[in-house]
PDB file of C-alpha atoms in Angstrom:
ATOM      1  CA  UNK A 823     -94.914 -36.308 -74.233  1.00 62.00           C
ATOM      2  CA  UNK A 824     -96.279 -37.630 -71.005  1.00 69.00           C
ATOM      3  CA  UNK A 825     -94.012 -36.991 -68.077  1.00 71.00           C
ATOM      4  CA  UNK A 826     -92.742 -39.957 -66.117  1.00 77.00           C
ATOM      5  CA  UNK A 827     -92.233 -38.392 -62.742  1.00 81.00           C
ATOM      6  CA  UNK A 828     -95.154 -35.935 -62.523  1.00 79.00           C
ATOM      7  CA  UNK A 829     -92.555 -33.299 -61.731  1.00 81.00           C
ATOM      8  CA  UNK A 830     -92.636 -31.653 -65.129  1.00 79.00           C
ATOM      9  CA  UNK A 831     -92.677 -27.923 -64.974  1.00 80.00           C
ATOM     10  CA  UNK A 832     -93.380 -25.807 -68.012  1.00 82.00           C
ATOM     11  CA  UNK A 833     -90.810 -23.057 -68.272  1.00 84.00           C
ATOM     12  CA  UNK A 834     -91.526 -19.712 -69.807  1.00 84.00           C
ATOM     13  CA  UNK A 835     -89.643 -16.485 -70.336  1.00 85.00           C
ATOM     14  CA  UNK A 836     -92.430 -14.235 -69.166  1.00 85.00           C
ATOM     15  CA  UNK A 837     -91.499 -10.974 -67.542  1.00 86.00           C
ATOM     16  CA  UNK A 838     -90.807 -11.238 -63.819  1.00 82.00           C
ATOM     17  CA  UNK A 839     -93.252  -9.642 -61.436  1.00 84.00           C
ATOM     18  CA  UNK A 840     -91.983  -6.935 -59.117  1.00 82.00           C
ATOM     19  CA  UNK A 841     -91.688  -9.325 -56.164  1.00 82.00           C
ATOM     20  CA  UNK A 842     -89.695 -11.757 -58.313  1.00 82.00           C
ATOM     21  CA  UNK A 843     -87.476  -9.087 -59.800  1.00 80.00           C
ATOM     22  CA  UNK A 844     -86.215  -7.832 -56.442  1.00 81.00           C
ATOM     23  CA  UNK A 845     -85.279 -11.436 -55.516  1.00 84.00           C
ATOM     24  CA  UNK A 846     -85.764 -10.796 -51.804  1.00 85.00           C
ATOM     25  CA  UNK A 847     -88.863 -13.006 -51.288  1.00 89.00           C
ATOM     26  CA  UNK A 848     -87.068 -15.860 -53.032  1.00 88.00           C
ATOM     27  CA  UNK A 849     -84.028 -15.251 -50.795  1.00 88.00           C
ATOM     28  CA  UNK A 850     -86.092 -15.477 -47.664  1.00 91.00           C
ATOM     29  CA  UNK A 851     -87.747 -18.647 -48.953  1.00 92.00           C
ATOM     30  CA  UNK A 852     -84.349 -20.193 -49.632  1.00 91.00           C
ATOM     31  CA  UNK A 853     -82.968 -19.173 -46.269  1.00 92.00           C
ATOM     32  CA  UNK A 854     -86.008 -20.644 -44.589  1.00 94.00           C
ATOM     33  CA  UNK A 855     -85.263 -23.932 -46.346  1.00 93.00           C
ATOM     34  CA  UNK A 856     -81.625 -23.964 -45.179  1.00 92.00           C
ATOM     35  CA  UNK A 857     -82.733 -23.100 -41.654  1.00 92.00           C
ATOM     36  CA  UNK A 858     -85.167 -26.012 -41.673  1.00 93.00           C
ATOM     37  CA  UNK A 859     -82.412 -28.323 -42.841  1.00 91.00           C
ATOM     38  CA  UNK A 860     -80.223 -27.151 -39.972  1.00 89.00           C
ATOM     39  CA  UNK A 861     -82.602 -28.721 -37.480  1.00 92.00           C
ATOM     40  CA  UNK A 862     -83.402 -31.816 -39.476  1.00 92.00           C
ATOM     41  CA  UNK A 863     -81.975 -35.251 -38.760  1.00 90.00           C
ATOM     42  CA  UNK A 864     -78.649 -35.539 -40.537  1.00 87.00           C
ATOM     43  CA  UNK A 865     -78.228 -38.086 -43.289  1.00 87.00           C
ATOM     44  CA  UNK A 866     -74.482 -38.368 -42.872  1.00 89.00           C
ATOM     45  CA  UNK A 867     -72.386 -40.264 -40.351  1.00 89.00           C
ATOM     46  CA  UNK A 868     -69.190 -39.127 -38.666  1.00 90.00           C
ATOM     47  CA  UNK A 869     -67.539 -42.078 -40.324  1.00 85.00           C
ATOM     48  CA  UNK A 870     -64.442 -43.194 -38.460  1.00 83.00           C
ATOM     49  CA  UNK A 871     -66.167 -42.706 -35.106  1.00 89.00           C
ATOM     50  CA  UNK A 872     -69.615 -43.919 -36.137  1.00 87.00           C
ATOM     51  CA  UNK A 873     -70.239 -46.777 -38.521  1.00 83.00           C
ATOM     52  CA  UNK A 874     -73.344 -47.794 -40.348  1.00 83.00           C
ATOM     53  CA  UNK A 875     -75.057 -50.997 -39.284  1.00 84.00           C
ATOM     54  CA  UNK A 876     -74.438 -53.951 -41.537  1.00 85.00           C
ATOM     55  CA  UNK A 877     -77.425 -55.726 -43.062  1.00 87.00           C
ATOM     56  CA  UNK A 878     -78.211 -59.101 -41.492  1.00 86.00           C
ATOM     57  CA  UNK A 879     -77.466 -60.838 -44.805  1.00 87.00           C
ATOM     58  CA  UNK A 880     -74.173 -58.991 -45.154  1.00 88.00           C
ATOM     59  CA  UNK A 881     -71.256 -60.940 -46.660  1.00 89.00           C
ATOM     60  CA  UNK A 882     -67.849 -60.102 -45.255  1.00 88.00           C
ATOM     61  CA  UNK A 883     -64.344 -61.429 -45.655  1.00 90.00           C
ATOM     62  CA  UNK A 884     -63.721 -64.918 -46.920  1.00 91.00           C
ATOM     63  CA  UNK A 885     -62.519 -67.770 -44.815  1.00 91.00           C
ATOM     64  CA  UNK A 886     -61.191 -71.133 -45.932  1.00 92.00           C
ATOM     65  CA  UNK A 887     -62.678 -73.601 -43.543  1.00 91.00           C
ATOM     66  CA  UNK A 888     -61.044 -76.412 -41.652  1.00 89.00           C
ATOM     67  CA  UNK A 889     -63.037 -79.395 -40.505  1.00 86.00           C
ATOM     68  CA  UNK A 890     -63.500 -80.404 -36.884  1.00 83.00           C
ATOM     69  CA  UNK A 891     -60.087 -82.073 -36.822  1.00 84.00           C
ATOM     70  CA  UNK A 892     -58.394 -78.970 -38.123  1.00 85.00           C
ATOM     71  CA  UNK A 893     -57.837 -80.245 -41.676  1.00 90.00           C
ATOM     72  CA  UNK A 894     -58.371 -77.948 -44.601  1.00 91.00           C
ATOM     73  CA  UNK A 895     -61.558 -78.659 -46.514  1.00 91.00           C
ATOM     74  CA  UNK A 896     -60.421 -77.215 -49.824  1.00 92.00           C
ATOM     75  CA  UNK A 897     -59.480 -79.709 -52.529  1.00 93.00           C
ATOM     76  CA  UNK A 898     -58.543 -77.087 -55.131  1.00 92.00           C
ATOM     77  CA  UNK A 899     -61.217 -78.262 -57.554  1.00 93.00           C
ATOM     78  CA  UNK A 900     -61.438 -74.743 -58.986  1.00 93.00           C
ATOM     79  CA  UNK A 901     -65.222 -74.506 -59.010  1.00 94.00           C
ATOM     80  CA  UNK A 902     -65.115 -71.284 -56.985  1.00 94.00           C
ATOM     81  CA  UNK A 903     -62.708 -69.766 -59.476  1.00 94.00           C
ATOM     82  CA  UNK A 904     -65.031 -70.769 -62.327  1.00 95.00           C
ATOM     83  CA  UNK A 905     -68.073 -69.418 -60.513  1.00 94.00           C
ATOM     84  CA  UNK A 906     -66.413 -66.131 -59.624  1.00 94.00           C
ATOM     85  CA  UNK A 907     -67.860 -63.419 -61.893  1.00 95.00           C
ATOM     86  CA  UNK A 908     -65.056 -61.028 -61.011  1.00 93.00           C
ATOM     87  CA  UNK A 909     -62.334 -63.595 -61.701  1.00 94.00           C
ATOM     88  CA  UNK A 910     -60.747 -62.859 -58.383  1.00 94.00           C
ATOM     89  CA  UNK A 911     -59.766 -66.375 -57.342  1.00 94.00           C
ATOM     90  CA  UNK A 912     -56.708 -68.333 -58.434  1.00 94.00           C
ATOM     91  CA  UNK A 913     -55.287 -71.467 -56.945  1.00 94.00           C
ATOM     92  CA  UNK A 914     -52.591 -74.038 -57.455  1.00 94.00           C
ATOM     93  CA  UNK A 915     -53.466 -77.628 -56.659  1.00 93.00           C
ATOM     94  CA  UNK A 916     -51.082 -80.127 -55.150  1.00 93.00           C
ATOM     95  CA  UNK A 917     -51.226 -83.740 -54.136  1.00 93.00           C
ATOM     96  CA  UNK A 918     -51.202 -84.662 -50.509  1.00 92.00           C
ATOM     97  CA  UNK A 919     -47.995 -86.418 -49.471  1.00 90.00           C
ATOM     98  CA  UNK A 920     -47.760 -89.180 -46.956  1.00 89.00           C
ATOM     99  CA  UNK A 921     -47.790 -87.799 -43.424  1.00 88.00           C
ATOM    100  CA  UNK A 922     -49.882 -84.762 -44.331  1.00 88.00           C
ATOM    101  CA  UNK A 923     -53.212 -86.419 -43.546  1.00 87.00           C
ATOM    102  CA  UNK A 924     -53.568 -84.254 -40.478  1.00 87.00           C
ATOM    103  CA  UNK A 925     -53.299 -81.089 -42.585  1.00 88.00           C
ATOM    104  CA  UNK A 926     -55.544 -81.761 -45.553  1.00 91.00           C
ATOM    105  CA  UNK A 927     -58.783 -83.691 -45.564  1.00 90.00           C
ATOM    106  CA  UNK A 928     -58.572 -85.187 -49.057  1.00 90.00           C
ATOM    107  CA  UNK A 929     -55.846 -86.355 -51.406  1.00 92.00           C
ATOM    108  CA  UNK A 930     -55.697 -83.057 -53.231  1.00 92.00           C
ATOM    109  CA  UNK A 931     -55.308 -79.666 -51.650  1.00 92.00           C
ATOM    110  CA  UNK A 932     -54.676 -76.055 -52.575  1.00 93.00           C
ATOM    111  CA  UNK A 933     -50.980 -75.358 -52.431  1.00 92.00           C
ATOM    112  CA  UNK A 934     -51.737 -71.679 -52.909  1.00 93.00           C
ATOM    113  CA  UNK A 935     -55.118 -70.047 -52.866  1.00 94.00           C
ATOM    114  CA  UNK A 936     -55.352 -66.361 -53.654  1.00 94.00           C
ATOM    115  CA  UNK A 937     -58.274 -63.973 -53.741  1.00 94.00           C
ATOM    116  CA  UNK A 938     -57.711 -60.543 -55.202  1.00 94.00           C
ATOM    117  CA  UNK A 939     -59.723 -58.406 -52.810  1.00 93.00           C
ATOM    118  CA  UNK A 940     -59.680 -55.500 -55.251  1.00 93.00           C
ATOM    119  CA  UNK A 941     -61.538 -57.645 -57.781  1.00 94.00           C
ATOM    120  CA  UNK A 942     -63.841 -59.446 -55.378  1.00 93.00           C
ATOM    121  CA  UNK A 943     -67.402 -58.146 -55.366  1.00 93.00           C
ATOM    122  CA  UNK A 944     -68.496 -60.195 -52.347  1.00 92.00           C
ATOM    123  CA  UNK A 945     -71.337 -61.823 -54.269  1.00 92.00           C
ATOM    124  CA  UNK A 946     -70.975 -65.137 -52.474  1.00 92.00           C
ATOM    125  CA  UNK A 947     -71.042 -67.281 -55.613  1.00 94.00           C
ATOM    126  CA  UNK A 948     -67.820 -69.038 -54.555  1.00 94.00           C
ATOM    127  CA  UNK A 949     -69.555 -70.060 -51.359  1.00 93.00           C
ATOM    128  CA  UNK A 950     -72.484 -71.416 -53.378  1.00 94.00           C
ATOM    129  CA  UNK A 951     -70.251 -73.233 -55.837  1.00 94.00           C
ATOM    130  CA  UNK A 952     -68.032 -74.977 -53.301  1.00 94.00           C
ATOM    131  CA  UNK A 953     -68.851 -78.711 -53.084  1.00 93.00           C
ATOM    132  CA  UNK A 954     -66.629 -79.198 -50.052  1.00 90.00           C
ATOM    133  CA  UNK A 955     -67.991 -76.365 -47.894  1.00 90.00           C
ATOM    134  CA  UNK A 956     -64.499 -74.948 -47.850  1.00 92.00           C
ATOM    135  CA  UNK A 957     -65.023 -71.270 -48.603  1.00 93.00           C
ATOM    136  CA  UNK A 958     -67.372 -69.035 -46.714  1.00 91.00           C
ATOM    137  CA  UNK A 959     -68.060 -65.341 -46.605  1.00 91.00           C
ATOM    138  CA  UNK A 960     -68.110 -64.477 -42.957  1.00 86.00           C
ATOM    139  CA  UNK A 961     -69.997 -61.871 -40.982  1.00 84.00           C
ATOM    140  CA  UNK A 962     -66.684 -60.372 -39.866  1.00 80.00           C
ATOM    141  CA  UNK A 963     -67.124 -56.757 -38.882  1.00 76.00           C
ATOM    142  CA  UNK A 964     -63.755 -55.968 -40.395  1.00 75.00           C
ATOM    143  CA  UNK A 965     -63.865 -55.025 -44.032  1.00 79.00           C
ATOM    144  CA  UNK A 966     -60.880 -55.465 -46.263  1.00 85.00           C
ATOM    145  CA  UNK A 967     -58.397 -53.130 -44.592  1.00 85.00           C
ATOM    146  CA  UNK A 968     -56.912 -50.225 -46.487  1.00 87.00           C
ATOM    147  CA  UNK A 969     -53.376 -50.587 -47.721  1.00 89.00           C
ATOM    148  CA  UNK A 970     -50.708 -48.827 -49.752  1.00 92.00           C
ATOM    149  CA  UNK A 971     -49.692 -51.528 -52.206  1.00 92.00           C
ATOM    150  CA  UNK A 972     -51.900 -53.291 -54.721  1.00 91.00           C
ATOM    151  CA  UNK A 973     -50.050 -56.530 -54.026  1.00 91.00           C
ATOM    152  CA  UNK A 974     -51.192 -56.426 -50.423  1.00 91.00           C
ATOM    153  CA  UNK A 975     -54.788 -56.868 -51.508  1.00 93.00           C
ATOM    154  CA  UNK A 976     -54.116 -60.308 -52.919  1.00 93.00           C
ATOM    155  CA  UNK A 977     -54.962 -62.429 -49.921  1.00 93.00           C
ATOM    156  CA  UNK A 978     -53.201 -65.766 -49.778  1.00 92.00           C
ATOM    157  CA  UNK A 979     -53.770 -68.751 -47.570  1.00 92.00           C
ATOM    158  CA  UNK A 980     -52.041 -67.043 -44.671  1.00 91.00           C
ATOM    159  CA  UNK A 981     -54.949 -64.621 -44.426  1.00 89.00           C
ATOM    160  CA  UNK A 982     -57.775 -66.810 -45.683  1.00 90.00           C
ATOM    161  CA  UNK A 983     -57.452 -70.134 -43.910  1.00 90.00           C
ATOM    162  CA  UNK A 984     -59.348 -70.248 -40.660  1.00 86.00           C
ATOM    163  CA  UNK A 985     -57.045 -70.374 -37.641  1.00 84.00           C
ATOM    164  CA  UNK A 986     -56.701 -73.795 -36.044  1.00 82.00           C
ATOM    165  CA  UNK A 987     -57.996 -72.629 -32.678  1.00 79.00           C
ATOM    166  CA  UNK A 988     -61.168 -71.346 -34.298  1.00 78.00           C
ATOM    167  CA  UNK A 989     -61.753 -74.708 -35.982  1.00 76.00           C
ATOM    168  CA  UNK A 990     -61.352 -76.444 -32.636  1.00 74.00           C
ATOM    169  CA  UNK A 991     -63.696 -74.000 -30.955  1.00 75.00           C
ATOM    170  CA  UNK A 992     -66.295 -74.465 -33.656  1.00 68.00           C
ATOM    171  CA  UNK A 993     -66.086 -78.171 -33.079  1.00 65.00           C
ATOM    172  CA  UNK A 994     -67.499 -77.648 -29.614  1.00 63.00           C
ATOM    173  CA  UNK A 995     -70.222 -75.260 -30.708  1.00 56.00           C
ATOM    174  CA  UNK A 996     -72.683 -76.669 -33.240  1.00 50.00           C
ATOM    175  CA  UNK A 997     -73.172 -73.468 -35.251  1.00 48.00           C
ATOM    176  CA  UNK A 998     -71.597 -70.060 -35.364  1.00 46.00           C
ATOM    177  CA  UNK A 999     -73.064 -67.282 -37.449  1.00 45.00           C
ATOM    178  CA  UNK A1000     -71.574 -67.362 -40.899  1.00 46.00           C
ATOM    179  CA  UNK A1001     -69.244 -70.214 -40.018  1.00 49.00           C
ATOM    180  CA  UNK A1002     -71.722 -73.064 -39.855  1.00 46.00           C
ATOM    181  CA  UNK A1003     -70.167 -76.287 -38.781  1.00 42.00           C
ATOM    182  CA  UNK A1004     -70.931 -78.742 -41.509  1.00 43.00           C
ATOM    183  CA  UNK A1005     -69.895 -82.421 -41.690  1.00 39.00           C
TER     184      UNK A1005
ATOM    185  CA  UNK B 308     -69.961  -9.426 -48.229  1.00 50.00           C
ATOM    186  CA  UNK B 309     -72.358 -12.328 -47.809  1.00 59.00           C
ATOM    187  CA  UNK B 310     -72.068 -13.177 -51.497  1.00 63.00           C
ATOM    188  CA  UNK B 311     -68.478 -14.157 -52.146  1.00 61.00           C
ATOM    189  CA  UNK B 312     -68.777 -14.089 -55.904  1.00 62.00           C
ATOM    190  CA  UNK B 313     -65.171 -14.373 -57.099  1.00 58.00           C
ATOM    191  CA  UNK B 314     -64.420 -17.146 -54.652  1.00 57.00           C
ATOM    192  CA  UNK B 315     -67.303 -19.604 -55.038  1.00 61.00           C
ATOM    193  CA  UNK B 316     -67.036 -21.361 -51.717  1.00 62.00           C
ATOM    194  CA  UNK B 317     -69.112 -24.231 -52.958  1.00 64.00           C
ATOM    195  CA  UNK B 318     -66.133 -25.221 -55.094  1.00 66.00           C
ATOM    196  CA  UNK B 319     -63.098 -26.991 -53.770  1.00 63.00           C
ATOM    197  CA  UNK B 320     -60.777 -24.358 -55.137  1.00 66.00           C
ATOM    198  CA  UNK B 321     -61.501 -20.733 -55.749  1.00 65.00           C
ATOM    199  CA  UNK B 322     -59.683 -17.976 -57.583  1.00 66.00           C
ATOM    200  CA  UNK B 323     -56.439 -16.952 -55.978  1.00 70.00           C
ATOM    201  CA  UNK B 324     -56.891 -19.639 -53.304  1.00 73.00           C
ATOM    202  CA  UNK B 325     -55.671 -22.124 -55.879  1.00 76.00           C
ATOM    203  CA  UNK B 326     -52.224 -20.607 -55.798  1.00 82.00           C
ATOM    204  CA  UNK B 327     -51.725 -20.796 -52.055  1.00 84.00           C
ATOM    205  CA  UNK B 328     -51.204 -23.558 -49.575  1.00 84.00           C
ATOM    206  CA  UNK B 329     -50.644 -24.167 -45.890  1.00 89.00           C
ATOM    207  CA  UNK B 330     -49.862 -21.020 -43.918  1.00 93.00           C
ATOM    208  CA  UNK B 331     -50.363 -18.538 -46.742  1.00 91.00           C
ATOM    209  CA  UNK B 332     -53.818 -19.926 -47.502  1.00 87.00           C
ATOM    210  CA  UNK B 333     -54.441 -19.984 -43.776  1.00 90.00           C
ATOM    211  CA  UNK B 334     -53.608 -16.287 -43.517  1.00 92.00           C
ATOM    212  CA  UNK B 335     -55.880 -15.475 -46.438  1.00 86.00           C
ATOM    213  CA  UNK B 336     -58.828 -17.354 -45.000  1.00 86.00           C
ATOM    214  CA  UNK B 337     -58.119 -16.019 -41.528  1.00 92.00           C
ATOM    215  CA  UNK B 338     -58.080 -12.477 -42.916  1.00 91.00           C
ATOM    216  CA  UNK B 339     -61.421 -13.114 -44.580  1.00 87.00           C
ATOM    217  CA  UNK B 340     -62.960 -14.364 -41.380  1.00 91.00           C
ATOM    218  CA  UNK B 341     -61.537 -11.387 -39.488  1.00 95.00           C
ATOM    219  CA  UNK B 342     -63.143  -9.219 -42.148  1.00 93.00           C
ATOM    220  CA  UNK B 343     -66.448 -10.982 -41.556  1.00 92.00           C
ATOM    221  CA  UNK B 344     -66.094 -10.433 -37.817  1.00 95.00           C
ATOM    222  CA  UNK B 345     -65.340  -6.727 -38.285  1.00 96.00           C
ATOM    223  CA  UNK B 346     -68.268  -6.249 -40.664  1.00 94.00           C
ATOM    224  CA  UNK B 347     -70.558  -7.986 -38.202  1.00 95.00           C
ATOM    225  CA  UNK B 348     -69.258  -5.787 -35.393  1.00 95.00           C
ATOM    226  CA  UNK B 349     -69.871  -2.668 -37.474  1.00 96.00           C
ATOM    227  CA  UNK B 350     -73.375  -3.835 -38.394  1.00 94.00           C
ATOM    228  CA  UNK B 351     -74.137  -4.709 -34.786  1.00 94.00           C
ATOM    229  CA  UNK B 352     -72.879  -1.412 -33.374  1.00 94.00           C
ATOM    230  CA  UNK B 353     -74.238   0.914 -36.067  1.00 94.00           C
ATOM    231  CA  UNK B 354     -77.630  -0.613 -36.788  1.00 92.00           C
ATOM    232  CA  UNK B 355     -78.460  -2.977 -33.950  1.00 93.00           C
ATOM    233  CA  UNK B 356     -77.593  -1.049 -30.844  1.00 90.00           C
ATOM    234  CA  UNK B 357     -74.115  -2.322 -29.992  1.00 88.00           C
ATOM    235  CA  UNK B 358     -73.972  -3.386 -26.379  1.00 90.00           C
ATOM    236  CA  UNK B 359     -77.492  -2.155 -25.613  1.00 91.00           C
ATOM    237  CA  UNK B 360     -80.155  -4.699 -24.875  1.00 91.00           C
ATOM    238  CA  UNK B 361     -83.756  -4.578 -23.730  1.00 91.00           C
ATOM    239  CA  UNK B 362     -84.093  -4.278 -19.974  1.00 88.00           C
ATOM    240  CA  UNK B 363     -80.580  -2.966 -19.413  1.00 86.00           C
ATOM    241  CA  UNK B 364     -81.822  -0.402 -16.877  1.00 89.00           C
ATOM    242  CA  UNK B 365     -82.088  -3.198 -14.316  1.00 90.00           C
ATOM    243  CA  UNK B 366     -78.296  -3.556 -14.212  1.00 89.00           C
ATOM    244  CA  UNK B 367     -75.501  -1.150 -13.426  1.00 89.00           C
ATOM    245  CA  UNK B 368     -71.741  -0.952 -13.017  1.00 91.00           C
ATOM    246  CA  UNK B 369     -69.532  -3.927 -13.796  1.00 94.00           C
ATOM    247  CA  UNK B 370     -72.465  -6.344 -14.211  1.00 93.00           C
ATOM    248  CA  UNK B 371     -73.874  -4.140 -16.925  1.00 93.00           C
ATOM    249  CA  UNK B 372     -70.474  -3.914 -18.609  1.00 94.00           C
ATOM    250  CA  UNK B 373     -70.028  -7.679 -18.648  1.00 95.00           C
ATOM    251  CA  UNK B 374     -73.561  -8.388 -19.854  1.00 94.00           C
ATOM    252  CA  UNK B 375     -73.242  -5.638 -22.463  1.00 93.00           C
ATOM    253  CA  UNK B 376     -70.033  -7.182 -23.794  1.00 95.00           C
ATOM    254  CA  UNK B 377     -71.693 -10.585 -23.999  1.00 95.00           C
ATOM    255  CA  UNK B 378     -74.719  -9.109 -25.757  1.00 95.00           C
ATOM    256  CA  UNK B 379     -72.459  -7.327 -28.227  1.00 95.00           C
ATOM    257  CA  UNK B 380     -70.593 -10.546 -28.996  1.00 96.00           C
ATOM    258  CA  UNK B 381     -73.865 -12.442 -29.300  1.00 96.00           C
ATOM    259  CA  UNK B 382     -75.006  -9.938 -31.888  1.00 96.00           C
ATOM    260  CA  UNK B 383     -71.693 -10.254 -33.759  1.00 96.00           C
ATOM    261  CA  UNK B 384     -71.948 -14.044 -33.768  1.00 96.00           C
ATOM    262  CA  UNK B 385     -75.504 -13.800 -35.022  1.00 95.00           C
ATOM    263  CA  UNK B 386     -74.426 -11.636 -37.963  1.00 95.00           C
ATOM    264  CA  UNK B 387     -71.533 -13.971 -38.764  1.00 94.00           C
ATOM    265  CA  UNK B 388     -74.135 -16.741 -38.794  1.00 94.00           C
ATOM    266  CA  UNK B 389     -76.295 -14.704 -41.170  1.00 93.00           C
ATOM    267  CA  UNK B 390     -73.278 -14.223 -43.458  1.00 90.00           C
ATOM    268  CA  UNK B 391     -72.646 -17.951 -43.595  1.00 89.00           C
ATOM    269  CA  UNK B 392     -76.346 -18.661 -43.862  1.00 91.00           C
ATOM    270  CA  UNK B 393     -76.731 -16.515 -46.976  1.00 88.00           C
ATOM    271  CA  UNK B 394     -73.448 -17.776 -48.357  1.00 84.00           C
ATOM    272  CA  UNK B 395     -74.477 -21.414 -48.196  1.00 83.00           C
ATOM    273  CA  UNK B 396     -78.074 -20.785 -49.229  1.00 87.00           C
ATOM    274  CA  UNK B 397     -77.041 -18.986 -52.415  1.00 83.00           C
ATOM    275  CA  UNK B 398     -73.595 -20.351 -53.197  1.00 79.00           C
ATOM    276  CA  UNK B 399     -73.564 -19.392 -56.869  1.00 77.00           C
ATOM    277  CA  UNK B 400     -75.500 -16.154 -57.128  1.00 78.00           C
ATOM    278  CA  UNK B 401     -75.061 -14.826 -60.659  1.00 77.00           C
ATOM    279  CA  UNK B 402     -73.132 -11.594 -60.974  1.00 78.00           C
ATOM    280  CA  UNK B 403     -75.664  -9.733 -63.120  1.00 82.00           C
ATOM    281  CA  UNK B 404     -78.405 -10.763 -60.733  1.00 83.00           C
ATOM    282  CA  UNK B 405     -76.367  -9.440 -57.822  1.00 83.00           C
ATOM    283  CA  UNK B 406     -75.895  -6.134 -59.654  1.00 85.00           C
ATOM    284  CA  UNK B 407     -79.627  -6.079 -60.314  1.00 85.00           C
ATOM    285  CA  UNK B 408     -80.347  -6.766 -56.653  1.00 86.00           C
ATOM    286  CA  UNK B 409     -77.883  -4.174 -55.394  1.00 87.00           C
ATOM    287  CA  UNK B 410     -78.419  -1.265 -57.786  1.00 90.00           C
ATOM    288  CA  UNK B 411     -82.024  -1.706 -58.836  1.00 87.00           C
ATOM    289  CA  UNK B 412     -83.603  -3.131 -55.689  1.00 86.00           C
ATOM    290  CA  UNK B 413     -81.672  -2.426 -52.523  1.00 89.00           C
ATOM    291  CA  UNK B 414     -80.547   1.145 -53.316  1.00 93.00           C
ATOM    292  CA  UNK B 415     -84.099   2.307 -54.254  1.00 92.00           C
ATOM    293  CA  UNK B 416     -85.418   0.580 -51.111  1.00 91.00           C
ATOM    294  CA  UNK B 417     -82.727   2.356 -49.064  1.00 94.00           C
ATOM    295  CA  UNK B 418     -83.612   5.733 -50.641  1.00 96.00           C
ATOM    296  CA  UNK B 419     -87.318   5.252 -49.933  1.00 96.00           C
ATOM    297  CA  UNK B 420     -86.425   4.217 -46.394  1.00 95.00           C
ATOM    298  CA  UNK B 421     -84.330   7.385 -46.011  1.00 96.00           C
ATOM    299  CA  UNK B 422     -87.196   9.521 -47.286  1.00 96.00           C
ATOM    300  CA  UNK B 423     -89.767   7.924 -44.958  1.00 96.00           C
ATOM    301  CA  UNK B 424     -87.437   8.163 -41.956  1.00 95.00           C
ATOM    302  CA  UNK B 425     -86.784  11.808 -42.760  1.00 94.00           C
ATOM    303  CA  UNK B 426     -90.511  12.518 -43.056  1.00 94.00           C
ATOM    304  CA  UNK B 427     -91.226  10.791 -39.737  1.00 94.00           C
ATOM    305  CA  UNK B 428     -88.476  12.761 -37.959  1.00 93.00           C
ATOM    306  CA  UNK B 429     -89.672  16.011 -39.520  1.00 92.00           C
ATOM    307  CA  UNK B 430     -93.228  15.215 -38.459  1.00 90.00           C
ATOM    308  CA  UNK B 431     -92.144  14.472 -34.905  1.00 90.00           C
ATOM    309  CA  UNK B 432     -90.095  17.681 -34.761  1.00 89.00           C
ATOM    310  CA  UNK B 433     -93.217  19.565 -35.709  1.00 84.00           C
ATOM    311  CA  UNK B 434     -92.057  20.958 -39.057  1.00 83.00           C
ATOM    312  CA  UNK B 435     -95.503  20.521 -40.565  1.00 79.00           C
ATOM    313  CA  UNK B 436     -97.362  22.245 -37.749  1.00 77.00           C
ATOM    314  CA  UNK B 437     -96.857  25.845 -38.811  1.00 66.00           C
TER     315      UNK B 437
END
């Protein structure tokens, strides 16, 4: 059979030569290899102190956007939940009451919106599916923080909705990386 | 010895180490490293000249003593490094191969070395000149 990698080596059980049978030349060869590796550039990082650079197209934590007046964009249509291949998103829709126009942009809103961060694969399909530009995967340097309880990885609206101050700040700046100001 | 066969340091657990934790394991490992240090000291003083170093005639008194101590410790550290070097180059050396190396290679080499050294000394002493 033709070899795929060109690294095929035919093995045989021929008798070892004297140099092979005393092992010492092979030892010295091996020790030379380890010595070379000692002075080579290391492939590992000292993780907590050093961190690897993120790719420019990196997708970080989700954010539920507010518009320039601080109203939530999400209308709980459920398209993100349908698009999600990991089935990480659930939501409960509710109707906007009178007097809540300042809080929610349209008549329907997400009463609860939960992403299970243990299921999420950060593919960004929710972002693509959203017709209201409500959900975005940010360039946040912070990854999903470690925790002790599984329940703590289900992020609700308290962790996902963009803070009001940030929405106001974005209103003044036309575009922020990963949080593009649409509308 | 450089080859720690029953322990297999490349593994997370090894032999009797499995049974110990915290301070007891610490004592065991500490004892092993002391052992390594002592072996290195013996090797350095018996075969590699102890505190002697090239050009030591230029110094005398306390300076010589201090430099000699440092040289001795440098030699010890070097041999500890060689121990670890071999240990991590050949982490799983097979036992029969080690026996082969020790009994069939190194002991004959040592005997030949002894013979040659003896012949050289005898030659220098003039035993063959009669």
